[in-house]
Every structure is written in C-alpha cells, then in structure tokens.
Short mmCIF file of C-alpha atoms in Angstrom, two decimals:
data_model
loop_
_atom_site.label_atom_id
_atom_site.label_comp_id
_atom_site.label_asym_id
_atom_site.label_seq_id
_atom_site.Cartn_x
_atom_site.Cartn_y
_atom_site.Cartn_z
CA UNK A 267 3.86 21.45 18.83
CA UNK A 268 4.93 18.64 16.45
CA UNK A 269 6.15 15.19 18.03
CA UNK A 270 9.50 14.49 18.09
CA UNK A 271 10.33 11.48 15.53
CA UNK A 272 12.76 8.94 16.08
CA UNK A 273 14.62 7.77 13.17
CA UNK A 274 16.57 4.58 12.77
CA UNK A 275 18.42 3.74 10.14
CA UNK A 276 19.71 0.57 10.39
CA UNK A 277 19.14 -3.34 12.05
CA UNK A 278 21.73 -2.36 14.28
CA UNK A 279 20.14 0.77 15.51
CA UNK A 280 16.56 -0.57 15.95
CA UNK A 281 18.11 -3.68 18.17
CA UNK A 282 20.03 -1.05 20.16
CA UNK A 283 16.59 0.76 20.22
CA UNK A 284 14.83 -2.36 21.79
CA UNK A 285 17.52 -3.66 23.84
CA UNK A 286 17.88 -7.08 21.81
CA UNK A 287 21.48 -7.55 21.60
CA UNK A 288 23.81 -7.62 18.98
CA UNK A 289 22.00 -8.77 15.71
CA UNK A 290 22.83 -11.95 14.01
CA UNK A 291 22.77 -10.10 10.29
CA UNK A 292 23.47 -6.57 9.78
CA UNK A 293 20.39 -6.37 6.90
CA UNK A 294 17.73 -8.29 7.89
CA UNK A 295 15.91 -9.06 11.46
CA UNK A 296 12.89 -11.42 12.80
CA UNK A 297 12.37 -10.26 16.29
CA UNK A 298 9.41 -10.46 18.70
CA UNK A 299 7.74 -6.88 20.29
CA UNK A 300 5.90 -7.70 22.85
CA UNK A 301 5.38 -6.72 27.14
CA UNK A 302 9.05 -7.69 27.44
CA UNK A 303 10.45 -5.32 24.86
CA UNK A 304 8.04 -2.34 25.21
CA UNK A 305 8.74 -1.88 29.34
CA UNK A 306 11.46 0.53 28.88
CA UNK A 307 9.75 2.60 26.03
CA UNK A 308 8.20 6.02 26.35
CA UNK A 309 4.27 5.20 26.26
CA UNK A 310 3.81 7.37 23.09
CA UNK A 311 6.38 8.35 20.41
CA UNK A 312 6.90 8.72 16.61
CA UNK A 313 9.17 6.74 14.67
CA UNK A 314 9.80 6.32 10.93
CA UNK A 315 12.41 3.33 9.71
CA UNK A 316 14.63 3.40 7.11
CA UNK A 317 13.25 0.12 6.81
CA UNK A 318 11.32 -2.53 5.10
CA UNK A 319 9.09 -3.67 7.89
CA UNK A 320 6.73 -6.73 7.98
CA UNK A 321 4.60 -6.80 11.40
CA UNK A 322 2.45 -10.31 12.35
CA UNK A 323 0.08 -8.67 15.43
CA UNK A 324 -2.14 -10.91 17.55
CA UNK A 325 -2.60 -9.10 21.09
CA UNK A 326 -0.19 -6.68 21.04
CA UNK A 327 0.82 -4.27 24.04
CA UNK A 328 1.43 -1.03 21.56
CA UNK A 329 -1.21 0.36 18.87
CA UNK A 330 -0.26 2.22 15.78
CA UNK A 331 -2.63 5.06 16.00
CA UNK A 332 -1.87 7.27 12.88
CA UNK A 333 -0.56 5.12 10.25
CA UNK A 334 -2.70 5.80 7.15
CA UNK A 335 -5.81 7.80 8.33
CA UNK A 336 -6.97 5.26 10.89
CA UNK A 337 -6.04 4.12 14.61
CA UNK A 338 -5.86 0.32 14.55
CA UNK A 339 -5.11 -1.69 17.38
CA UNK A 340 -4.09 -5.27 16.63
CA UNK A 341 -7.11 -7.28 18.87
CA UNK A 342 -6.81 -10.01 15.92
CA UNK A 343 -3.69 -12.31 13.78
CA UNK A 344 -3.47 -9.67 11.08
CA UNK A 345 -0.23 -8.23 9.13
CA UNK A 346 0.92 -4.77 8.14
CA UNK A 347 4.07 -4.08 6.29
CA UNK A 348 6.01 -0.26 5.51
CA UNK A 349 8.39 0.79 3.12
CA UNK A 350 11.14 3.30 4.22
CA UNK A 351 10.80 6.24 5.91
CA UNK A 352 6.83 5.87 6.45
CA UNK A 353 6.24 8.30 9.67
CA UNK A 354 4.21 6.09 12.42
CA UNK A 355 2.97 7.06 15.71
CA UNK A 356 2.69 4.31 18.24
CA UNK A 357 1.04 4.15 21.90
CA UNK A 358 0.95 1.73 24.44
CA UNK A 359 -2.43 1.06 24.84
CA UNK A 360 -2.74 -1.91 27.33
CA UNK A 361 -0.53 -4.51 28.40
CA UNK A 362 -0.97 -8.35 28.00
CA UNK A 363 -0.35 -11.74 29.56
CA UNK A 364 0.44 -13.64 25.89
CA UNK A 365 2.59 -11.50 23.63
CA UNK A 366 2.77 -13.09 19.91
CA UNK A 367 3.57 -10.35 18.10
CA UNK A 368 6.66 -10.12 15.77
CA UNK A 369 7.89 -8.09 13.67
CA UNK A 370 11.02 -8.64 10.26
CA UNK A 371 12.76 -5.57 8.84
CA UNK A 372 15.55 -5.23 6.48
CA UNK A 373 17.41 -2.55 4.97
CA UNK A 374 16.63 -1.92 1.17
CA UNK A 375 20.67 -2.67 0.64
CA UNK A 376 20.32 -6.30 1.41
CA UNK A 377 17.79 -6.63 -1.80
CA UNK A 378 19.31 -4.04 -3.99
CA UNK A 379 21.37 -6.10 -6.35
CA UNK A 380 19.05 -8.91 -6.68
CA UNK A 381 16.26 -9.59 -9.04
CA UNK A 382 13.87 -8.87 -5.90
CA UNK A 383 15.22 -5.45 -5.84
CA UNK A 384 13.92 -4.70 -9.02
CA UNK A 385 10.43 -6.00 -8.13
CA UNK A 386 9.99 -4.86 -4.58
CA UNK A 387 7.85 -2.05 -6.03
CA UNK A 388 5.25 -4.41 -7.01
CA UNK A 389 4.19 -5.46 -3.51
CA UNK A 390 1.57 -2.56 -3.25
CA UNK A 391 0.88 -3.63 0.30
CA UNK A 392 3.99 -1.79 1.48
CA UNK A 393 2.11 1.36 0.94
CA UNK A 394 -1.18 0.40 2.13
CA UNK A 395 -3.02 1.63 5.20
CA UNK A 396 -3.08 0.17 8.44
CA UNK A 397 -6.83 -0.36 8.23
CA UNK A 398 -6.21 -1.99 5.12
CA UNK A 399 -4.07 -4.68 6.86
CA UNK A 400 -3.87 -8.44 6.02
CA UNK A 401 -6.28 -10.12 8.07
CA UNK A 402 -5.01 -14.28 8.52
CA UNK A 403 -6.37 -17.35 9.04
CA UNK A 404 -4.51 -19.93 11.73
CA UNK A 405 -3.30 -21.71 8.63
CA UNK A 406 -1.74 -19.05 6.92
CA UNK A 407 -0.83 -17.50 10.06
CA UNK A 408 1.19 -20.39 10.56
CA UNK A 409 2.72 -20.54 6.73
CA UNK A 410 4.03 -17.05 7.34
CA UNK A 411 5.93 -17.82 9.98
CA UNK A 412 7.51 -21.14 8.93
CA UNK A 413 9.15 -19.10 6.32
CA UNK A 414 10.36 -16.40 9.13
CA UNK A 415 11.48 -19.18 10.80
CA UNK A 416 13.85 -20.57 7.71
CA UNK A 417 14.88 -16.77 7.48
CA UNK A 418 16.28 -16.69 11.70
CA UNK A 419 18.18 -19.85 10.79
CA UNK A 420 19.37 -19.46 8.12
CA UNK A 421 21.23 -16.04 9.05
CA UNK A 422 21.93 -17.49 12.42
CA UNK A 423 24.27 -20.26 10.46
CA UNK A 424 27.78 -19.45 9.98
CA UNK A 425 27.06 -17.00 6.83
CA UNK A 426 28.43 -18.50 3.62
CA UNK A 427 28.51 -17.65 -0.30
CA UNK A 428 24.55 -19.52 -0.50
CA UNK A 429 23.22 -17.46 2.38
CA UNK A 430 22.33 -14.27 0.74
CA UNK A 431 20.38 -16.04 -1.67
CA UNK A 432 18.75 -18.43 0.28
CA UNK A 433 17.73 -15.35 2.35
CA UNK A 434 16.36 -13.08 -0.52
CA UNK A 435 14.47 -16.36 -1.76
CA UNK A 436 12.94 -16.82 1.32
CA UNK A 437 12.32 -13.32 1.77
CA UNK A 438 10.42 -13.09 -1.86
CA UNK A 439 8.72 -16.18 -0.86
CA UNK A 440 6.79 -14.47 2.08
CA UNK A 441 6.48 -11.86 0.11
CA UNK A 442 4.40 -13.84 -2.39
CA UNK A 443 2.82 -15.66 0.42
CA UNK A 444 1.15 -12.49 1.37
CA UNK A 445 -0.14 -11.32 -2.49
CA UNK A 446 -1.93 -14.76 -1.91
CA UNK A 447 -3.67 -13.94 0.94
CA UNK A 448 -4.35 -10.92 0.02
CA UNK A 449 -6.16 -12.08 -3.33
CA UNK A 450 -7.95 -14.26 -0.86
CA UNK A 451 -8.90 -11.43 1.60
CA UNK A 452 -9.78 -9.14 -1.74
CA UNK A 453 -12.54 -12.25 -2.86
CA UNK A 454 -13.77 -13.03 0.51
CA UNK A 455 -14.57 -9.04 0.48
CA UNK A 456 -16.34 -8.73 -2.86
CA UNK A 457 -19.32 -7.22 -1.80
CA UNK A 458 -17.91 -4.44 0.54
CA UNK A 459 -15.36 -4.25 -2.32
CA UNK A 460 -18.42 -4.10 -4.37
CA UNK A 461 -19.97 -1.06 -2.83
CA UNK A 462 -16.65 0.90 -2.79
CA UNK A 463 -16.30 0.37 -6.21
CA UNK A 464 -20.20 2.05 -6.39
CA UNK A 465 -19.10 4.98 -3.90
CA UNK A 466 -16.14 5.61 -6.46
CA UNK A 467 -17.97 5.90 -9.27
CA UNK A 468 -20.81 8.18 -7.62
CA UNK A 469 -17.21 9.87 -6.45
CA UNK A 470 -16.80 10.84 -10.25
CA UNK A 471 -20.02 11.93 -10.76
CA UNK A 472 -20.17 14.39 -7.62
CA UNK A 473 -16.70 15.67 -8.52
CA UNK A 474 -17.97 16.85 -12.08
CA UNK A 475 -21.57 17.44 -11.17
CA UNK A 476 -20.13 20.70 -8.77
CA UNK A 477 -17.74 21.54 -11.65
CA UNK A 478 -14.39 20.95 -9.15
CA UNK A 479 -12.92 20.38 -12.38
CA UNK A 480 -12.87 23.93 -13.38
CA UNK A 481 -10.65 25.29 -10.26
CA UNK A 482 -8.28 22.12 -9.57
CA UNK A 483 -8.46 19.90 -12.73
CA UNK A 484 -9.24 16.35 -13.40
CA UNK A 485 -9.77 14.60 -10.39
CA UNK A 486 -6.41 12.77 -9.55
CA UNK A 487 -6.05 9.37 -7.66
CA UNK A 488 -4.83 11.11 -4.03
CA UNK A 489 -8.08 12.84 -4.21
CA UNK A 490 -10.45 9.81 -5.09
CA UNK A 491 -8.25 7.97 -2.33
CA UNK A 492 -8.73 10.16 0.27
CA UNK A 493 -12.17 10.97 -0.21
CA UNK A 494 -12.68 7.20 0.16
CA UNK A 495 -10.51 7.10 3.37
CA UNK A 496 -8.33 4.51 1.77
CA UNK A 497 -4.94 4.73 0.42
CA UNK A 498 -4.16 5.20 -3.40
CA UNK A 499 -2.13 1.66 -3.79
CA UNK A 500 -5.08 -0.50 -1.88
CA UNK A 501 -8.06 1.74 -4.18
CA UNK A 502 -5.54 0.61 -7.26
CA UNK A 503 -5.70 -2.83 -6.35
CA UNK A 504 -9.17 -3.18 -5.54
CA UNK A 505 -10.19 -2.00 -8.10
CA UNK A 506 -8.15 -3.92 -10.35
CA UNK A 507 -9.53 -7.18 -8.77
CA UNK A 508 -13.29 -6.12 -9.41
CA UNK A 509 -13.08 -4.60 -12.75
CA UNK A 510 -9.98 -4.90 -14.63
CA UNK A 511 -8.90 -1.27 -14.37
CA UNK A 512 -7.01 0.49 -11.63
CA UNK A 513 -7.58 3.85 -10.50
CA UNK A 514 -6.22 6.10 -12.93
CA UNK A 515 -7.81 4.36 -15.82
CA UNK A 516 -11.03 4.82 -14.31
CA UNK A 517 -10.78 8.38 -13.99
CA UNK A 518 -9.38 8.30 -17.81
CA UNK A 519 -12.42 6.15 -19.01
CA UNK A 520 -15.05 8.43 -17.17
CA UNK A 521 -13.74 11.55 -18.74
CA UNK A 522 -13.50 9.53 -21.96
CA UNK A 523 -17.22 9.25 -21.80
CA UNK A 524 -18.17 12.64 -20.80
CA UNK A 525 -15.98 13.52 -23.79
CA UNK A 526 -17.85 11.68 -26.13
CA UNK A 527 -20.98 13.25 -25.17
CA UNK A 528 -20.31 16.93 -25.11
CA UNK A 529 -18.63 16.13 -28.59
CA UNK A 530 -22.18 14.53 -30.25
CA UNK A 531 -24.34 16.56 -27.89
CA UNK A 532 -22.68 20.32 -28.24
CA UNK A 533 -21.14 21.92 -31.00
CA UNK A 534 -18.36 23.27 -28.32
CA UNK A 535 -14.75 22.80 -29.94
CA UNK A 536 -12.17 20.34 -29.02
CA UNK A 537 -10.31 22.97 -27.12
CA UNK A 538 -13.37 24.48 -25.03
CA UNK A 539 -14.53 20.55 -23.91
CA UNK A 540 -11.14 19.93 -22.40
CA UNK A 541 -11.17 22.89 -20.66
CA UNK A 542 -14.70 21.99 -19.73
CA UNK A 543 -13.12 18.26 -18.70
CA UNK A 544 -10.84 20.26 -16.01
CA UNK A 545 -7.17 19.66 -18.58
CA UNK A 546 -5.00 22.84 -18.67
CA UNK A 547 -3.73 22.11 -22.04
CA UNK A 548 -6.11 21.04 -24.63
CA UNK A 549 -3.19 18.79 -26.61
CA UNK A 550 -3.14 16.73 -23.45
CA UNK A 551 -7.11 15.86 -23.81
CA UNK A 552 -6.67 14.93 -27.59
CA UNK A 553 -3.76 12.72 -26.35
CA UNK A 554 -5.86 10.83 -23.99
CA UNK A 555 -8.89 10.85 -26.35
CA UNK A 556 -7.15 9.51 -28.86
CA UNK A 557 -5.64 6.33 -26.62
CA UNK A 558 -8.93 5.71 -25.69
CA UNK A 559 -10.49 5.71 -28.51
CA UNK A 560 -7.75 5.54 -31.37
CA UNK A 561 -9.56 8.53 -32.87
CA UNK A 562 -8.50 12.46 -32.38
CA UNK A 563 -11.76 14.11 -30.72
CA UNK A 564 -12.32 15.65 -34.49
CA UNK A 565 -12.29 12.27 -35.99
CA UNK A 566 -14.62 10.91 -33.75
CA UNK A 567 -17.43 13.85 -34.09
CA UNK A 568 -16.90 13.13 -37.71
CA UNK A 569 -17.89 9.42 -37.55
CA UNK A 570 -21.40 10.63 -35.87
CA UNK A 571 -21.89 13.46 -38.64
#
C-alpha cells in the first residue's frame, strides 16, 4: 500500500504545516527545522512541494530516506536543494540537543518574470540526488548563510518597489554561491570522479558487447544514470568537468566510433549498421554521423576506399 503524500503548495501552507506563524512574504521563506518544529510531526511521511527548496543540514532530527536512490542522513554541514513537485520521504531518525538546520523555499511565481526565471533551469543541482549533496566547509557554510540572512531582512522590512529585486538578486547570488562550491567539491573529487568517468565508459562497452542495443535502442542517459546509481543532471555535470562532454555526447561520440569501424571494417550498408547501432530509423544515424563527422556515412567509407 502506497504512502500517503502530503502536498503543499504554497509558503503559506508549509508555515501552517510547521506551526511557524504567519509568514513575513507570501513567495519566499528562510526558516529553521529542527527538534522544536518536528515534535508535532508524524515520525514518517511523504511530502512533495510545489516548491523551490534549498536545505543547509548539520545534525538534523529528520532523514530524507528516498530522495534520489539513496537514504542520507545529514551527520555533516552539507546542502540539498529540489525543484517542484520532487516526491520525498522523510523519517525522524533521532533527536538532538543542537538543531542548525534550515531550510529557504519559494514559489516559482516570485522568479517568473525576472531574468532569474529564465535561468533557473541552469542550476542542475535542483535535480540532483541527495547523495550527491553539497558538502561545505565552515567558511562557505558561513557565506551561505550571510546571504539567507540579507534575504529574512530584507522581506521582513516594510516591502517597497526595490524589495523584489533586491530579493531575486540575493536569491541568484546564493544560487551562484553554490555552482562555486560545487566546482570546488567536483575538483577536490577528481579521482573518484575519475573512476566514474572509467565505469561509464566500460558502461558503453557492456551495453553493446550483450547487443542491448538490438531490443531497446541506443543506450539513453536515464539508463547510463541509473546504472551508475547517480542522477542524469549530476552524471551531465561531472562529466562535463572531467572531459568536456556531457552525457549525451558521450553516448553520441561512442556510437560515432563504432560507426566508423563497421563502415571500414564490413561491407554492411548504411542502413543495416544503424540498425546494428540500436537507431530505429536509419535517416536518424546518417543525421548524427554526419554532425559528428561533417560527412554522410557514404562519404566517409569513400574517403578510406
């Protein structure tokens, strides 16, 4: 029997939810979850927000046990964040003396007309895993929430013309706070990054090696993702950082390659290699081909005649 989830829609409905009074700005929120706030909560339950949601855990009395495909309790200062409508399920695992957990959400409405809006998408993080969290330092720890703390006072003012903006610019700036240490967190990982980047590739291999291709296609980026146990926007990333390409143009250049080979090495036509490749429609292998290589799959046997 599925869980019940819980949705909340709005900053109004998740302070209602938590008992934390009226709040101060109906799109946006900085609020601490902690002993206090969880006593009157059931000790397991689903939730999903329609939400941004930006979480700073040190020792933290509830544990988000299936977000992504891993449990992750919060025993260190890291940071998660989840777009809208992301399903968690949260227990309360143990209960604490120090509580310095908090948590910022805001609705995607207060962002929608400004430039922000239009980049939100960007921040991959929002659809990362929770074992793929942000793991900080005291110093940046402490950056983070110097801006949070320019956010709670400057919606706690009396709200004027300037305040939207200065909220939205303070917003973004956390936001690029966090790409920062994340860059950081990607170099200081390089050689576990390193070795993923090794398991993909032998990923690729495997995949073609048992002839997958021929019953569900080219492999796609959910599968290489999940048979990583990562998600699809951190494998993207990581990738990106290590080797210039992200996921999907991996996958491309690897079946670029095999391509090239059956084309010198067989005298199989265009058509019967891309079905070989896993594509359901040959025109779409000549179309990737021919990116790759600016030459039709034709014009590059030709070259080698």
């Amino acid at each position: 029997m599925k869980s019940e989830v819980l949705h909340i829609e709005s900053i109004h409905e998740i302070h209602e939810f938590l008992g934390l009074g009226k709040p101060k700005h109906p799109l946006i929120s900085v609020f601490k979850f902690g002993k206090e706030q969880s006593q009157g909560l059931k000790e397991n339950f689903n939730y999903s927000l329609g939400l941004y949601q930006i979480s700073i855990k040190g020792n933290c009395p509830y544990t988000i046990s299936k977000y992504g495909r891993n449990s992750y309790d919060f025993q260190e200062c890291s940071m998660i964040f989840t777009s809208p409508n992301q399903v968690l399920e949260v227990n309360q695992a143990y209960q604490i003396e120090d509580d310095d957990c908090w948590t910022l959400v805001f609705h995607p409405d207060l962002i929608r007309k400004s430039p922000l809006g239009n980049r939100i998408d960007k921040y991959s993080f929002f659809n990362y895993a929770s074992n793929e969290a942000l793991h900080l330092s005291e110093g940046e720890r402490q950056t983070i929430t110097d801006i949070s703390q320019k956010i709670i006072k400057e919606y706690s003012n009396n709200i004027d013309s300037h305040s939207q903006t200065l909220i939205i610019s303070n917003l973004e700036l956390l936001l690029n706070y966090s790409v920062r240490f994340y860059d950081r967190q990607f170099y200081t990982r390089t050689n576990l990054n390193k070795d993923l980047v090794s398991e993909f590739e032998e990923l690729l291999k495997a995949y073609y090696k048992s002839d997958k291709q021929v019953v569900s296609g080219i492999p796609s980026v959910q599968y290489c993702a999940d048979a990583l146990s990562i998600s699809p926007r951190y494998l993207s990333d990581l990738l990106r950082k290590e080797t210039g390409k992200n996921t999907q143009e991996h996958i491309h250049h690897f079946i670029i390659e095999k391509a090239k080979t059956s084309l010198l090495d067989s005298s199989k036509s265009s058509s019967e290699i891309a079905y070989d490749l896993g594509f359901e429609y040959p025109q779409y292998f000549s179309k990737l081909f021919k990116k790759g290589t600016s030459m039709s799959p034709i014009e590059y046997r030709k070259t080698f005649d």
